[in-house]
Structure formats: structure tokens, C-alpha cells
CSV table of C-alpha atoms and ligand atoms in Angstrom, one decimal:
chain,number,residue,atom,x,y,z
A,1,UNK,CA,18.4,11.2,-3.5
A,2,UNK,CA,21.1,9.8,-1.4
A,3,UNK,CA,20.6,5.5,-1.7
A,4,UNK,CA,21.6,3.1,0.9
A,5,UNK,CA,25.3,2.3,-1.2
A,6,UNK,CA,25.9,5.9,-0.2
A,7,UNK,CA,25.6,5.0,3.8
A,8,UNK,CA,27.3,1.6,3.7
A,9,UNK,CA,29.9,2.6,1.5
A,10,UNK,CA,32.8,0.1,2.4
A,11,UNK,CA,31.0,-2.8,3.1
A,12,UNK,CA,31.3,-5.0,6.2
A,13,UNK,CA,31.3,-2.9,9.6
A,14,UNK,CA,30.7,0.2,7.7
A,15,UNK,CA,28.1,1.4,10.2
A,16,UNK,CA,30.0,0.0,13.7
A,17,UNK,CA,28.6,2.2,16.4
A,18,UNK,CA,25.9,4.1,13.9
A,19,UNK,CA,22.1,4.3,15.4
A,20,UNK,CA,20.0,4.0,11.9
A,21,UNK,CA,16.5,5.0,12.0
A,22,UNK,CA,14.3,3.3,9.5
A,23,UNK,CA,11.0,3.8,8.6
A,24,UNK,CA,10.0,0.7,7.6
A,25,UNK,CA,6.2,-0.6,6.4
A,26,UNK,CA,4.8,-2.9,8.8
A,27,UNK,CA,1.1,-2.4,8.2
A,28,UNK,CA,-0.2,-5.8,8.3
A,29,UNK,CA,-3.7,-7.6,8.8
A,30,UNK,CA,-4.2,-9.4,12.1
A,31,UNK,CA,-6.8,-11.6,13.7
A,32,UNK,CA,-6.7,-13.0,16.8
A,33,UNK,CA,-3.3,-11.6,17.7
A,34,UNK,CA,-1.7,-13.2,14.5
A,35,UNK,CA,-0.1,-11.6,11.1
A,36,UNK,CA,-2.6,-12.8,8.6
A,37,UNK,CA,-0.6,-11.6,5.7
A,38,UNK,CA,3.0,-11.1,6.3
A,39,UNK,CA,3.7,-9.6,2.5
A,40,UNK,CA,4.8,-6.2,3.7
A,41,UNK,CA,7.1,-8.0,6.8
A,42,UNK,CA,8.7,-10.0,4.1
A,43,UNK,CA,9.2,-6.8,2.0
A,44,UNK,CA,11.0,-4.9,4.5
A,45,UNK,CA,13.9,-7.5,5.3
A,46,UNK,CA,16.4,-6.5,2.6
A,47,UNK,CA,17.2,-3.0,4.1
A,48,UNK,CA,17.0,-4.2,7.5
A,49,UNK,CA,19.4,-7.1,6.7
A,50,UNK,CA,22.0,-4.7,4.8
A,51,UNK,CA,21.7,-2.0,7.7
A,52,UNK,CA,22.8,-5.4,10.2
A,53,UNK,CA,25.2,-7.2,8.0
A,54,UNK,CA,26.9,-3.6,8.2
A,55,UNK,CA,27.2,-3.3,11.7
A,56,UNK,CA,24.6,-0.3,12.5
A,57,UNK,CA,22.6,0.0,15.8
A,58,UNK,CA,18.9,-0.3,13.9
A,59,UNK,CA,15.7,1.5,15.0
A,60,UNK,CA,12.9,0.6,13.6
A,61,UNK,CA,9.8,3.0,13.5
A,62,UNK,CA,6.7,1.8,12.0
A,63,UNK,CA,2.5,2.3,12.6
A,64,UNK,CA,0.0,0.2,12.3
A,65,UNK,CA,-4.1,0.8,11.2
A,66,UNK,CA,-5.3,3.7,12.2
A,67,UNK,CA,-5.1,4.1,16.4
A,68,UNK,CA,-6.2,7.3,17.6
A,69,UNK,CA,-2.9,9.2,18.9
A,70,UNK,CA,-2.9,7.3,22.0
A,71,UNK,CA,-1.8,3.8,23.2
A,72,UNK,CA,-4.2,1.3,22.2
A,73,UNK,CA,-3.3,-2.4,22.9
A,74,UNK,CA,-5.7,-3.3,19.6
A,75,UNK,CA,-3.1,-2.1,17.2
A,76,UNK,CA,0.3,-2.9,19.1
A,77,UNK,CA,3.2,-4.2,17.0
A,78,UNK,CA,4.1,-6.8,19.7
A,79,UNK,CA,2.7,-10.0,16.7
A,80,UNK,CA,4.5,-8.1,14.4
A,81,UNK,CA,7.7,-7.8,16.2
A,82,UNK,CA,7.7,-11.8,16.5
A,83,UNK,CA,7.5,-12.4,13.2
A,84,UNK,CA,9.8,-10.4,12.3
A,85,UNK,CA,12.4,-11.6,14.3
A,86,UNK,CA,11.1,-14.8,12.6
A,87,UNK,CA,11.8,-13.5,9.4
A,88,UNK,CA,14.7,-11.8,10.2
A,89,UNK,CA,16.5,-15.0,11.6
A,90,UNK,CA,17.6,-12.6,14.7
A,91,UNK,CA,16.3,-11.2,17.8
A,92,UNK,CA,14.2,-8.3,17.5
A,93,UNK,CA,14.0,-6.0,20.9
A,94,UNK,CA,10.5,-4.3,21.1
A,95,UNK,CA,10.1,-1.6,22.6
A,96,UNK,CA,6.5,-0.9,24.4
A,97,UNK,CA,6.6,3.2,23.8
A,98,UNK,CA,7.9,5.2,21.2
A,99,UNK,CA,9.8,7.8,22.2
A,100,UNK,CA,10.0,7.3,26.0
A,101,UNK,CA,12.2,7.2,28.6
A,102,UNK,CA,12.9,3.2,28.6
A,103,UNK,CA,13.2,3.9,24.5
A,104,UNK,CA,15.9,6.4,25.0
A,105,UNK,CA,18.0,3.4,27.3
A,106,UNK,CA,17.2,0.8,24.5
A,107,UNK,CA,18.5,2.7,22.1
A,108,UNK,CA,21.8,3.5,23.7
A,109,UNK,CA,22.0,-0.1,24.8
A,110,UNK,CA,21.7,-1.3,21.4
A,111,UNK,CA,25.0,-3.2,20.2
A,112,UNK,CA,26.6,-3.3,16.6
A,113,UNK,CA,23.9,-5.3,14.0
A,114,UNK,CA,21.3,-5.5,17.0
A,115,UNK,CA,17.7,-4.8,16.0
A,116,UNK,CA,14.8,-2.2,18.1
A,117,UNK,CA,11.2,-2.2,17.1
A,118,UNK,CA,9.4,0.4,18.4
A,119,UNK,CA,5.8,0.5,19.3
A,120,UNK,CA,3.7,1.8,17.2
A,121,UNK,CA,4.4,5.5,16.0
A,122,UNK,CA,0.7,6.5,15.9
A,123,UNK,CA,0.2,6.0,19.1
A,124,UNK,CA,1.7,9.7,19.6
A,125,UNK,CA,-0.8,11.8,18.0
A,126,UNK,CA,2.4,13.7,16.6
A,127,UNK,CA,2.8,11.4,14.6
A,128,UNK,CA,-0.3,12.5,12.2
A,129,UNK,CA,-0.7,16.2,13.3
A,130,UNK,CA,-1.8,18.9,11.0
A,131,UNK,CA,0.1,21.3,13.6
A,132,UNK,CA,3.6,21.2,11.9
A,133,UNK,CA,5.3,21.8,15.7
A,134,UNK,CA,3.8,19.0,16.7
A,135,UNK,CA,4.9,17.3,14.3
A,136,UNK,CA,8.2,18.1,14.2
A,137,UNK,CA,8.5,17.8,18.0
A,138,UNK,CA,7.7,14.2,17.7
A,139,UNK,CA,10.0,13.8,15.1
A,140,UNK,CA,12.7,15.8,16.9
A,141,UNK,CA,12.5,12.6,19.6
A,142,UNK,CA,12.8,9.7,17.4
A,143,UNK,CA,16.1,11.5,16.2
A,144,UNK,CA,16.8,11.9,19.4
A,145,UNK,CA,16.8,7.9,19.9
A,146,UNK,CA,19.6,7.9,17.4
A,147,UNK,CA,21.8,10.3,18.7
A,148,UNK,CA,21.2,13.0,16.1
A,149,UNK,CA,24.2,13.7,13.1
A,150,UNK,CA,26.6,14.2,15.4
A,151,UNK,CA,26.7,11.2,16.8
A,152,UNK,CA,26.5,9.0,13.3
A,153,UNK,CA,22.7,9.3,13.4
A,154,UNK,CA,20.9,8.3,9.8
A,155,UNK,CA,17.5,7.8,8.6
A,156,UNK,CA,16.3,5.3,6.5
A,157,UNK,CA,12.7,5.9,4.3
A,158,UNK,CA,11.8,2.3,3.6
A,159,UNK,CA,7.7,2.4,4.0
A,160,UNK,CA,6.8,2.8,0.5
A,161,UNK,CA,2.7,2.7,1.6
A,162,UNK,CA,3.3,5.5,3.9
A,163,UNK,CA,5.1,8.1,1.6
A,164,UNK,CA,2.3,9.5,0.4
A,165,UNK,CA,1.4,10.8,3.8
A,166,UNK,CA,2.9,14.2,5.3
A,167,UNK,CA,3.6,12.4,8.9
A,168,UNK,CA,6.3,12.9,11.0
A,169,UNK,CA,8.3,9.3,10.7
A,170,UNK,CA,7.7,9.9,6.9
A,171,UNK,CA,8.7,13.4,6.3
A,172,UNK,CA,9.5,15.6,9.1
A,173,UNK,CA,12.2,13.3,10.5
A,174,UNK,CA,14.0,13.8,7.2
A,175,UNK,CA,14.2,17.4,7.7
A,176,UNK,CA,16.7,16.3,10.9
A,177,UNK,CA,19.0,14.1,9.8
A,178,UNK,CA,20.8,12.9,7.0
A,179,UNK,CA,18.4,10.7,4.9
A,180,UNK,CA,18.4,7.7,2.5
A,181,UNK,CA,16.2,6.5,0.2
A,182,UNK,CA,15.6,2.6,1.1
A,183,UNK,CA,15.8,-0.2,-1.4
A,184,UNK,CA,11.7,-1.2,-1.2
A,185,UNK,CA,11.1,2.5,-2.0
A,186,UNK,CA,13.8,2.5,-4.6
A,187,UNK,CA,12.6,-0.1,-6.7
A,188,UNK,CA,8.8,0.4,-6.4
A,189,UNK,CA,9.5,4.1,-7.6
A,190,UNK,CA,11.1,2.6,-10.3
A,191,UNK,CA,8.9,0.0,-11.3
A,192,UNK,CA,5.5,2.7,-11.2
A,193,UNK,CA,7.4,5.2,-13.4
A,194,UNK,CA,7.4,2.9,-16.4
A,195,UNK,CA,3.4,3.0,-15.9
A,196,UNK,CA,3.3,6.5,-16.6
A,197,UNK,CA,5.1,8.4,-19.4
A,198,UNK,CA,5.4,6.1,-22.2
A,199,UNK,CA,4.3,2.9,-21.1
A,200,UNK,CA,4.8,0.0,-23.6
A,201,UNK,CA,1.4,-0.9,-25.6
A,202,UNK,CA,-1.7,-2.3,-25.3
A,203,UNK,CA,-1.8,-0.9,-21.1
A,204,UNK,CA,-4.7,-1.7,-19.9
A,205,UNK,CA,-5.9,-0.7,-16.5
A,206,UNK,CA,-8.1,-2.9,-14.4
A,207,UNK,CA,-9.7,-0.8,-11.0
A,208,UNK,CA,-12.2,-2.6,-8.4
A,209,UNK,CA,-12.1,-2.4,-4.9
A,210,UNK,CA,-15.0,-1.2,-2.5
A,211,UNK,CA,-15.3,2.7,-3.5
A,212,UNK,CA,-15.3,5.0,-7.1
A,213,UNK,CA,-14.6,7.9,-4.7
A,214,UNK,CA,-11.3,6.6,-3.9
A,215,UNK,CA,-10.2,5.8,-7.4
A,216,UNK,CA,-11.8,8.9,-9.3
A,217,UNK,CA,-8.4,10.8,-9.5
A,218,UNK,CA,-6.6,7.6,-10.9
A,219,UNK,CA,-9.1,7.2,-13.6
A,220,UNK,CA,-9.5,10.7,-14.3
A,221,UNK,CA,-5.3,10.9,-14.8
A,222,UNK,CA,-5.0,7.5,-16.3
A,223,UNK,CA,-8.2,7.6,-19.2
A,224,UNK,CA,-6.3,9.3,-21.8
A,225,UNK,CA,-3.1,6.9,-21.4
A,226,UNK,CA,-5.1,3.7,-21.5
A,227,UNK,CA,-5.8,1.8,-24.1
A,228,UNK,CA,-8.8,-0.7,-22.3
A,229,UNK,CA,-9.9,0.1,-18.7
A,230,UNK,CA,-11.7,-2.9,-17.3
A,231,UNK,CA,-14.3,-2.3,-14.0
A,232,UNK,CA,-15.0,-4.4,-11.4
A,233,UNK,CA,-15.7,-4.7,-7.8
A,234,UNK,CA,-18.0,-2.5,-5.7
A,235,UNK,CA,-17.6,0.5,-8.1
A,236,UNK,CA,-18.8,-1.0,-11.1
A,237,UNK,CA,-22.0,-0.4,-10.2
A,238,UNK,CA,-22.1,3.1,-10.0
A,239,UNK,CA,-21.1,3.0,-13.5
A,240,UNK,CA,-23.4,0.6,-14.4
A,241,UNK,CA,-26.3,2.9,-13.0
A,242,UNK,CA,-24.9,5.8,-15.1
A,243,UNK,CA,-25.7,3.8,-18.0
A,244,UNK,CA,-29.1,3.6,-16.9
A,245,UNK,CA,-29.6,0.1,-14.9
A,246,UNK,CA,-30.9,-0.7,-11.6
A,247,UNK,CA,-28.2,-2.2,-9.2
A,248,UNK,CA,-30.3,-3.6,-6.5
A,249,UNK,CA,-28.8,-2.9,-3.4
A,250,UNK,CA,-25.3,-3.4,-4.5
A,251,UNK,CA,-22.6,-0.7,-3.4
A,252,UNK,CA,-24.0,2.5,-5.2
A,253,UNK,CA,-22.4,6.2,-4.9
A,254,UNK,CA,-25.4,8.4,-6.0
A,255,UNK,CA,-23.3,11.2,-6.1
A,256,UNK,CA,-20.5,10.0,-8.0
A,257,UNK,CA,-23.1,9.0,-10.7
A,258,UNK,CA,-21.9,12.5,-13.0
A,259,UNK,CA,-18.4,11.7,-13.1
A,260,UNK,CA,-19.1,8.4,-14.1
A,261,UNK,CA,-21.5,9.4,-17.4
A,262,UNK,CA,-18.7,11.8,-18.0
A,263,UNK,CA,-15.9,8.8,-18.3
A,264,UNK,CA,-17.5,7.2,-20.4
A,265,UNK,CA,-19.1,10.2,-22.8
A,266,UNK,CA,-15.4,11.1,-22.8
A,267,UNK,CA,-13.8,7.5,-23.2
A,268,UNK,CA,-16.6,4.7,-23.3
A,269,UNK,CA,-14.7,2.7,-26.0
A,270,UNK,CA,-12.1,2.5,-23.5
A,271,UNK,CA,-14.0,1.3,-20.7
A,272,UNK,CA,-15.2,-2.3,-20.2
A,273,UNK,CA,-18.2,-2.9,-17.9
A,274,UNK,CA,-19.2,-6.6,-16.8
A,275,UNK,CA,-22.1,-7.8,-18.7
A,276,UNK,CA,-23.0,-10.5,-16.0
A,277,UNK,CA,-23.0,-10.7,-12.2
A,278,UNK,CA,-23.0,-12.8,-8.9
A,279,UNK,CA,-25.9,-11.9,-7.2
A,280,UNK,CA,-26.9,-13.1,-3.4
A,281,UNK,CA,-29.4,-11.8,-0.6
A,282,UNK,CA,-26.6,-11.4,1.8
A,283,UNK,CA,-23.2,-11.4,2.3
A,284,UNK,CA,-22.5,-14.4,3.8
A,285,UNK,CA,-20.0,-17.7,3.4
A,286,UNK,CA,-23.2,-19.6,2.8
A,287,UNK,CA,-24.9,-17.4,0.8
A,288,UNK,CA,-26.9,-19.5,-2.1
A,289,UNK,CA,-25.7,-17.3,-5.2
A,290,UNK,CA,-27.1,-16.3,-9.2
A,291,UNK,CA,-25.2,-15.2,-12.3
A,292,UNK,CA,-27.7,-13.1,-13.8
A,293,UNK,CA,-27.0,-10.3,-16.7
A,294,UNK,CA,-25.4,-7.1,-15.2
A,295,UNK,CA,-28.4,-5.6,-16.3
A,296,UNK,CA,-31.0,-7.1,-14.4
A,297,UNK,CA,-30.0,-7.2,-11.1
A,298,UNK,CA,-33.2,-7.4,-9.4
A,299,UNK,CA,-33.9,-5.3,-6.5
A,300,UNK,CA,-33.2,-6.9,-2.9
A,301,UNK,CA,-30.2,-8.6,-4.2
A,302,UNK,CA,-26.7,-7.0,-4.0
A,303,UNK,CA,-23.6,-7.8,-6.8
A,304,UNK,CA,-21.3,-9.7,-4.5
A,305,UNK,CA,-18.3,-10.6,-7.8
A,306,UNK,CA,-18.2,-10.6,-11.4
A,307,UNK,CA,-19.4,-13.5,-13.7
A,308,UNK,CA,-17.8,-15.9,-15.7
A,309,UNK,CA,-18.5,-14.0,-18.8
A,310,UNK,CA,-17.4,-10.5,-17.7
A,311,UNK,CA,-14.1,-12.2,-16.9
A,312,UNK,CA,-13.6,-14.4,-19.8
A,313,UNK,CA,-14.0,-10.1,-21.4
A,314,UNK,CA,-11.9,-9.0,-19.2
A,315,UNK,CA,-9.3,-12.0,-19.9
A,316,UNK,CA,-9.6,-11.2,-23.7
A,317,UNK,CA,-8.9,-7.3,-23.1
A,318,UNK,CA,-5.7,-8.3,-21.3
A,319,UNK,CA,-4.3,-11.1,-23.4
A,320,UNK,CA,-1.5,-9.7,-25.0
A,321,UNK,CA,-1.1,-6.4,-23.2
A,322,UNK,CA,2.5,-4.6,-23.1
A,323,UNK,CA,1.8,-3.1,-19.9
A,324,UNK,CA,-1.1,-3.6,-16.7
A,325,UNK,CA,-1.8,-2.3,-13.6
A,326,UNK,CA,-4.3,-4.0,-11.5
A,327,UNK,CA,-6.0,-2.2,-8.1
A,328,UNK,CA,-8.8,-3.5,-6.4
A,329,UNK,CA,-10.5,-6.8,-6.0
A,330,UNK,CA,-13.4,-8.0,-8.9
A,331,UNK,CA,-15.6,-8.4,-5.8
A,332,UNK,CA,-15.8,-10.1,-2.5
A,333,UNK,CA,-12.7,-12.5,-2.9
A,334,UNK,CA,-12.6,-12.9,1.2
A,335,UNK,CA,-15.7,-15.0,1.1
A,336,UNK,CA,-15.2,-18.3,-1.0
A,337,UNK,CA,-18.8,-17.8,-3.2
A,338,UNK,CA,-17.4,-14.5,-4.5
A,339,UNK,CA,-13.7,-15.1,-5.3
A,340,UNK,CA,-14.0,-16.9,-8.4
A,341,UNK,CA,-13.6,-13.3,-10.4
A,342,UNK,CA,-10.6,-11.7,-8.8
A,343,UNK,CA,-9.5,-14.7,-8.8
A,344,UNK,CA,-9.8,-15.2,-13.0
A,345,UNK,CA,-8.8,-12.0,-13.8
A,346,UNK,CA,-5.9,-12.0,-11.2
A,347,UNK,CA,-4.8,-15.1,-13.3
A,348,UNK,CA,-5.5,-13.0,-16.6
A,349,UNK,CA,-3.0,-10.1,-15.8
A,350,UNK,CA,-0.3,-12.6,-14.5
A,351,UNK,CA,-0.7,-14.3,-18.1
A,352,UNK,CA,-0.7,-11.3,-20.1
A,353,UNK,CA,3.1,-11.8,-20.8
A,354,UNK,CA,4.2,-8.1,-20.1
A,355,UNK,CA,4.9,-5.9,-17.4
A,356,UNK,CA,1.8,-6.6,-14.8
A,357,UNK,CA,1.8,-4.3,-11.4
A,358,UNK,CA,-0.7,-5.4,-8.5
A,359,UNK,CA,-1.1,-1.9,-6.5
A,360,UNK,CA,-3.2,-1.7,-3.5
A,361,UNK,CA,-3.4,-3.5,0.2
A,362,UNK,CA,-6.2,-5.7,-0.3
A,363,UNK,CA,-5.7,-6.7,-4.2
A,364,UNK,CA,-2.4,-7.5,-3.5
A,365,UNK,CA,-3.5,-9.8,-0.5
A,366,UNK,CA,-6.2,-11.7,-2.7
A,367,UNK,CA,-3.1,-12.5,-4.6
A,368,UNK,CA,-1.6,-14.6,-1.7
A,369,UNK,CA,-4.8,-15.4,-0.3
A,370,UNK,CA,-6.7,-16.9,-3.3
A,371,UNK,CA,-3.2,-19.3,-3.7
A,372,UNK,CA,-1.4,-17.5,-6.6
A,373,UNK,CA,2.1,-17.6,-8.1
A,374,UNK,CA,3.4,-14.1,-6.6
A,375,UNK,CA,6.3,-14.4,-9.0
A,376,UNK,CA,4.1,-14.4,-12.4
A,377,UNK,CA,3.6,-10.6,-12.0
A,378,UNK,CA,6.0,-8.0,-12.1
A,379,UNK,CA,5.5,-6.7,-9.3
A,380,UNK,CA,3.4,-6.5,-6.5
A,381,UNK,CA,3.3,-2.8,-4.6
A,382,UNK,CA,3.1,-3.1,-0.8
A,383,UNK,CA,1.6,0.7,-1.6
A,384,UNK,CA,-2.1,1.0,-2.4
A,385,UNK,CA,-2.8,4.7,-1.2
A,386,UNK,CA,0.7,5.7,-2.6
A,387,UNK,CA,1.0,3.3,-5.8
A,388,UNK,CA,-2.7,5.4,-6.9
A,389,UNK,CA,-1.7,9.3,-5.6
A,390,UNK,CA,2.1,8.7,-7.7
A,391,UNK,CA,0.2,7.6,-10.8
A,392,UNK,CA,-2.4,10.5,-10.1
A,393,UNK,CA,0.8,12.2,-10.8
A,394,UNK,CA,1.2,14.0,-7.0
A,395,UNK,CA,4.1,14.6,-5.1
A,396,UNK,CA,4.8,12.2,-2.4
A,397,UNK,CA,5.8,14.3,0.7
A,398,UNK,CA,7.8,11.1,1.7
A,399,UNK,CA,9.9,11.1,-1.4
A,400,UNK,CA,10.0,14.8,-2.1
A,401,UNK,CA,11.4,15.3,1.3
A,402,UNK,CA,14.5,12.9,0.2
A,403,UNK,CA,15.6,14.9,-2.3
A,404,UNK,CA,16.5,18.0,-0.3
A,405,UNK,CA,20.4,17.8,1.3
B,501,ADP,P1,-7.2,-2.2,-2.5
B,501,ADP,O1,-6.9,-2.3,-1.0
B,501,ADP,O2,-6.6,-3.3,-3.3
B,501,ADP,O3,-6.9,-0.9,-3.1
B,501,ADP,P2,-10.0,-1.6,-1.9
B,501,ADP,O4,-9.6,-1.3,-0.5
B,501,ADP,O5,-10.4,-0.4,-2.8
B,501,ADP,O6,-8.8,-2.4,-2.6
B,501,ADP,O7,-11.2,-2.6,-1.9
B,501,ADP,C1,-11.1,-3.8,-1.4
B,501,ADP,C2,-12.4,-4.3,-0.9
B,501,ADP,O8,-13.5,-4.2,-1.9
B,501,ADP,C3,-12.4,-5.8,-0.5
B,501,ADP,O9,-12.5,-5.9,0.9
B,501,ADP,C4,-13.6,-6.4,-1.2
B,501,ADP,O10,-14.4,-7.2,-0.4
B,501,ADP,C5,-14.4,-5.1,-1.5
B,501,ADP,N1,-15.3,-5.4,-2.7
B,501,ADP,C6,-15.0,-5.8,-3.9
B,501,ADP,N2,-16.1,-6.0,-4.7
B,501,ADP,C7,-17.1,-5.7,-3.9
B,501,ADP,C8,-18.6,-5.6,-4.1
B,501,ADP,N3,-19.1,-6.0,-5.3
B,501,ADP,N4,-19.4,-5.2,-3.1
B,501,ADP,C9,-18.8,-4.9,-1.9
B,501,ADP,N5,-17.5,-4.9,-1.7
B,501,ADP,C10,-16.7,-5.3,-2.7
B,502,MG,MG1,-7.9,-1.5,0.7
């Protein structure tokens, strides 16, 4: 894999004249027209700041949620593209189209270190085809922007949370010009394969989040490396109903009820359940709240977070531990009553003194929005989808696609 020292090889000016397409991750939470959470902005300024500082003409593709292959003013980029230029310390030019004609102009108007956002990429339903031509067609037009190889075009792959998707900003515009793997890439590559392999010991794992269906692979390929794997969230319950309890109305998938009696036939010593849990009548900020036993959640209530106890477990389990890798919130965290237990055991893995990873969007959000110190963990992943499909052990189209010349 060709690295960004390759393209910028004698430093200062080194890419005068050069359009540089990069695919960067700007995949942020809004409200009201605001960046909520600027973690993945923030993550993306080192390449774009090298790519300046070294003269190139830089392009900037990115998406945003999940728009439905059309223009649709809901997900634009336009509060993104502010902040960045915020961020950046220099104007940003955004584009209002992708690959249009006024695109084409900006792109050959663009001067030496000068910066062009385009709008969002998935609002050209290339950009997500299952139809490889179209596809590639769309790719074949953000080349285009840059002027192709002839011309000095490059392509950057910076958007670490978007590797693990077969799209045509991610993998198909590799295939067309010469391509470079981007430092945010780089190092989170780096940092996930010491999780798998020989990872120091104790590693213990600790999954939450909303679904079990999302996170059944990662379990299934992580169990026999783990030493402890602590569950939280939404998807403890459907564990805890395998064991026989009632969960109220609390999130529940019925039919992932076999795989979780498997896991733990297979590895129950590993695993490590909550024994207690908040329980309220509705989700709500105002909610009035009960720590009852995980077993007894009566019916009508739903588990909104886990209780003190479970977490002073779960704080035990990762005291000490070589090696952690934390995805999904304990429970609720974006309503005050039910942050207390993301909130403990995000505090736990920062403590436990080794190498702690934070993968996934929302968990990795908590972190900043629950008012933790984002340098006592290793690392944080700006990659949820792609941090959990690597250490399912599958290729990642956006990455596999670098390594071909
Ligand atoms: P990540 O983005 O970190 O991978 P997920 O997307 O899997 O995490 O899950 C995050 C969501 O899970 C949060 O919005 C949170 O509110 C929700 N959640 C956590 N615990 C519960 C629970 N007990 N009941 C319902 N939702 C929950
Ligand atoms: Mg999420």
C-alpha cells in the first residue's frame, strides 16, 4: 500500500499544480443545522493539512447518513463544510453538486493548497449501486474532477468508517487512479490489528449498543480470544432471556434467543451478564427510575442502563486488563437518568492501564458527550461498522482495493 510519504515525497510544494481526491470521513450528527459531535471533522485534518502544506489542489469527497441517491437538503454537508474551514484555519469552497458541471469549473479553478468540499457523494445513487457500471461511472466523474493520471491526478482513502463498504468513492475510484492509503486509515489499521492475533493478556471485550444482530459476528469471532466479555446495553437482554428471565418490555430479539444459549453453553465463564438494572415506564428525560435485580424486571417496565452493581462487575473484570475493546453504550447514555453506566464503565476501560480501543459511532460519542478525558484511551475509532467487520476478520473492500498497483 502506497502511504501519503510516497505522494509528497520532497516536502514543501511537492504537489504544486496536483488535483488530490480524498475520501475523507465526514459523517457527523447534526441538529438544527449544527455539527453536534465534530470527532470525525477533527480526525480528518491531518491529511488534509499535509495534502495543503504541499501545495496540492484538494478535492474532498465525503457522504453523509443515509440519503436516498438523490439531492436531499436534510443531509447536505453545507454545516459541515463551515466547520471545517473552522477547523482547518482556511477557506473551504463547497461545492452544491458532486460531479456537475459547476464542480468540473471548481475544480479546475482550484489554486495550489486551496480546499473543495463536495456535496454529499450519496446524493448520486452511484455512489451505493449494486450495478458495478454504475458504479464505476460515477466514480469515473469524480476522477474526472481531478484531471485523471495524466494530468497529476491522486486519490487519497482517508474515511476509515466507510472502508468496509464496496461504494464507489471507497473502492471503485481506486481502480482509476493512483491511490494512497491516508494517515487516519493508517493508524486505525494499525491500532485494531494488535486486537486480533496475539493480543496482550487479560483482553476483555465489552459490547452494548441497541441490537445482538448487529454484533453476533463479532462475538462469534472474538469468544474464543477473550478472556471476559462483559454485556450491556439493549442486547443484554436477549441474553438474559436465554437464561430463562423475563425482560419486561426492554429491547428483546426473540429470534436471536438460540445463538445467545449457544454463547454461553459454549463460553458462559467468559461472559458477564449485569445482575441489576435501571428500570423506567418510558423513555423519557424525566422518567422516575428503579434499580431492581436483572432478574426481575417486572413486565411493563423496559431496562433503560445498567446498575451500580453490574458496573462495579464489570469495573472489576477490567481492572488490570492488557488489552480492551469497548463497542456500544451500557444503555441510554443520551438521556441523563440512564447515563450513569456507560458512563462508569467508560471510566473503567480508560483506567484499566493497557491498550483500551472505543469502536463504534455512538460509544465513541458518549465518550465526548458524557465529559470524558478522550486522551486516557488508546484510541478511539471514528469506524464502528468497519472497526467490528475487521475484527470479524473480513476484507475491507476499501483497503483491499489499496493494495492493487
Ligand atoms: P455504536 O454506534 O457505538 O456501535 P450502537 O449503534 O450499537 O452503538 O448502539 C447505540 C444505541 O444503543 C444508543 O443510541 C443507545 O441509546 C442504545 N441503547 C443502549 N442501551 C439501550 C437499552 N437498554 N435500550 C434501548 N437502547 C439502548
Ligand atoms: Mg451506532
Amino acid at each position: 500500500m502506497k502511504t501519503l510519504d510516497d505522494l509528497i515525497k520532497h516536502g514543501g510544494g511537492a504537489l504544486n499544480g496536483r488535483r488530490v481526491l480524498v475520501r475523507s470521513d465526514l459523517n457527523v450528527p447534526l441538529s438544527d443545522g449544527g455539527v453536534t459531535d465534530d470527532g470525525r471533522i477533527r480526525a480528518s485534518l491531518p491529511v488534509l493539512t499535509r495534502l495543503v502544506e504541499a501545495g496540492a489542489r484538494v478535492i474532498v469527497a465525503a457522504h453523509l447518513g443515509r440519503p436516498k441517491g438523490a439531492p436531499d437538503p436534510a443531509y447536505s454537508l453545507s454545516p459541515v463544510a463551515d466547520r471545517l474551514a473552522q477547523l482547518l484555519g482556511r477557506p473551504v469552497d463547497f461545492a452544491l453538486d458532486t460531479v456537475g458541471e459547476s464542480e468540473r469549473l471548481l475544480a479546475t479553478e482550484l489554486k495550489d493548497g486551496e480546499v473543495l468540499l463536495l456535496e454529499n457523494v450519496r446524493f448520486n445513487a452511484g455512489e451505493t449501486s449494486k450495478d458495478d457500471a454504475e458504479r464505476h461511472e460515477f466514480a469515473r466523474c469524480l476522477g474526472f474532477l481531478t484531471g485523471g493520471e495524466d494530468e497529476g491526478g491522486a486519490f487519497v482513502e482517508d474515511a476509515f468508517g466507510a472502508v468496509h463498504r464496496k461504494h464507489a468513492s471507497v473502492y471503485d475510484i481506486a481502480k482509476l487512479l493512483p491511490h494512497y492509503v491516508g494517515d487516519l486509515v493508517r493508524d486505525e489499521l494499525a491500532v485494531l490489528t494488535r486486537l486480533t492475533g496475539e493480543p496482550e493478556r487479560p483482553y476483555v471485550v465489552v459490547l452494548g449498543g441497541s441490537k445482538v444482530s448487529d454484533k453476533l459476528a463479532v462475538i462469534e469471532s472474538l469468544l474464543p480470544t477473550v478472556d471476559r466479555l462483559l454485556v450491556g446495553g439493549g442486547m443484554c437482554f436477549t441474553f438474559l432471556a436465554a437464561q430463562g428471565h423475563e425482560v419486561g418490555d426492554s429491547l428483546l430479539e426473540p429470534d436471536q434467543i438460540e445463538n445467545c444459549k449457544r454463547f454461553l453453553d459454549e463460553a458462559g465463564d467468559k461472559i458477564v451478564l449485569p445482575t441489576d438494572i435501571v428500570v423506567a415506564r418510558e423513555l423519557s428525560a424525566d422518567a422516575s427510575t428503579q434499580t431492581i435485580p436483572a432478574a426481575e424486571i417486572p413486565a411493563g417496565t423496559k431496562g433503560l442502563d445498567i446498575g451500580p452493581e453490574s458496573v462495579a462487575a464489570f469495573a472489576a473484570a477490567l481492572a488490570g486488563a492488557q488489552t480492551v475493546f469497548w463497542n456500544g453504550p451500557m444503555g441510554v447514555f443520551e438521556l441523563a437518568p440512564f447515563a450513569a453506566g456507560t458512563k462508569g464503565v467508560a471510566e473503567a476501560v480508560a483506567a484499566s492501564g493497557g491498550l483500551s480501543v472505543v469502536g463504534g459511532g455512538d460509544s465513541a460519542a458518549a465518550v465526548r458527550a458524557l465529559g470524558l478525558d478522550v486522551n486516557a484511551f488508546g484510541h478511539i475509532s471514528t469506524g464502528g461498522g468497519a472497526s467490528l467487520e475487521f475484527l470479524e476478520g473480513k476484507e475491507l473492500p476499501g483497503v483491499a482495493v489499496l493494495e492493487e498497483v
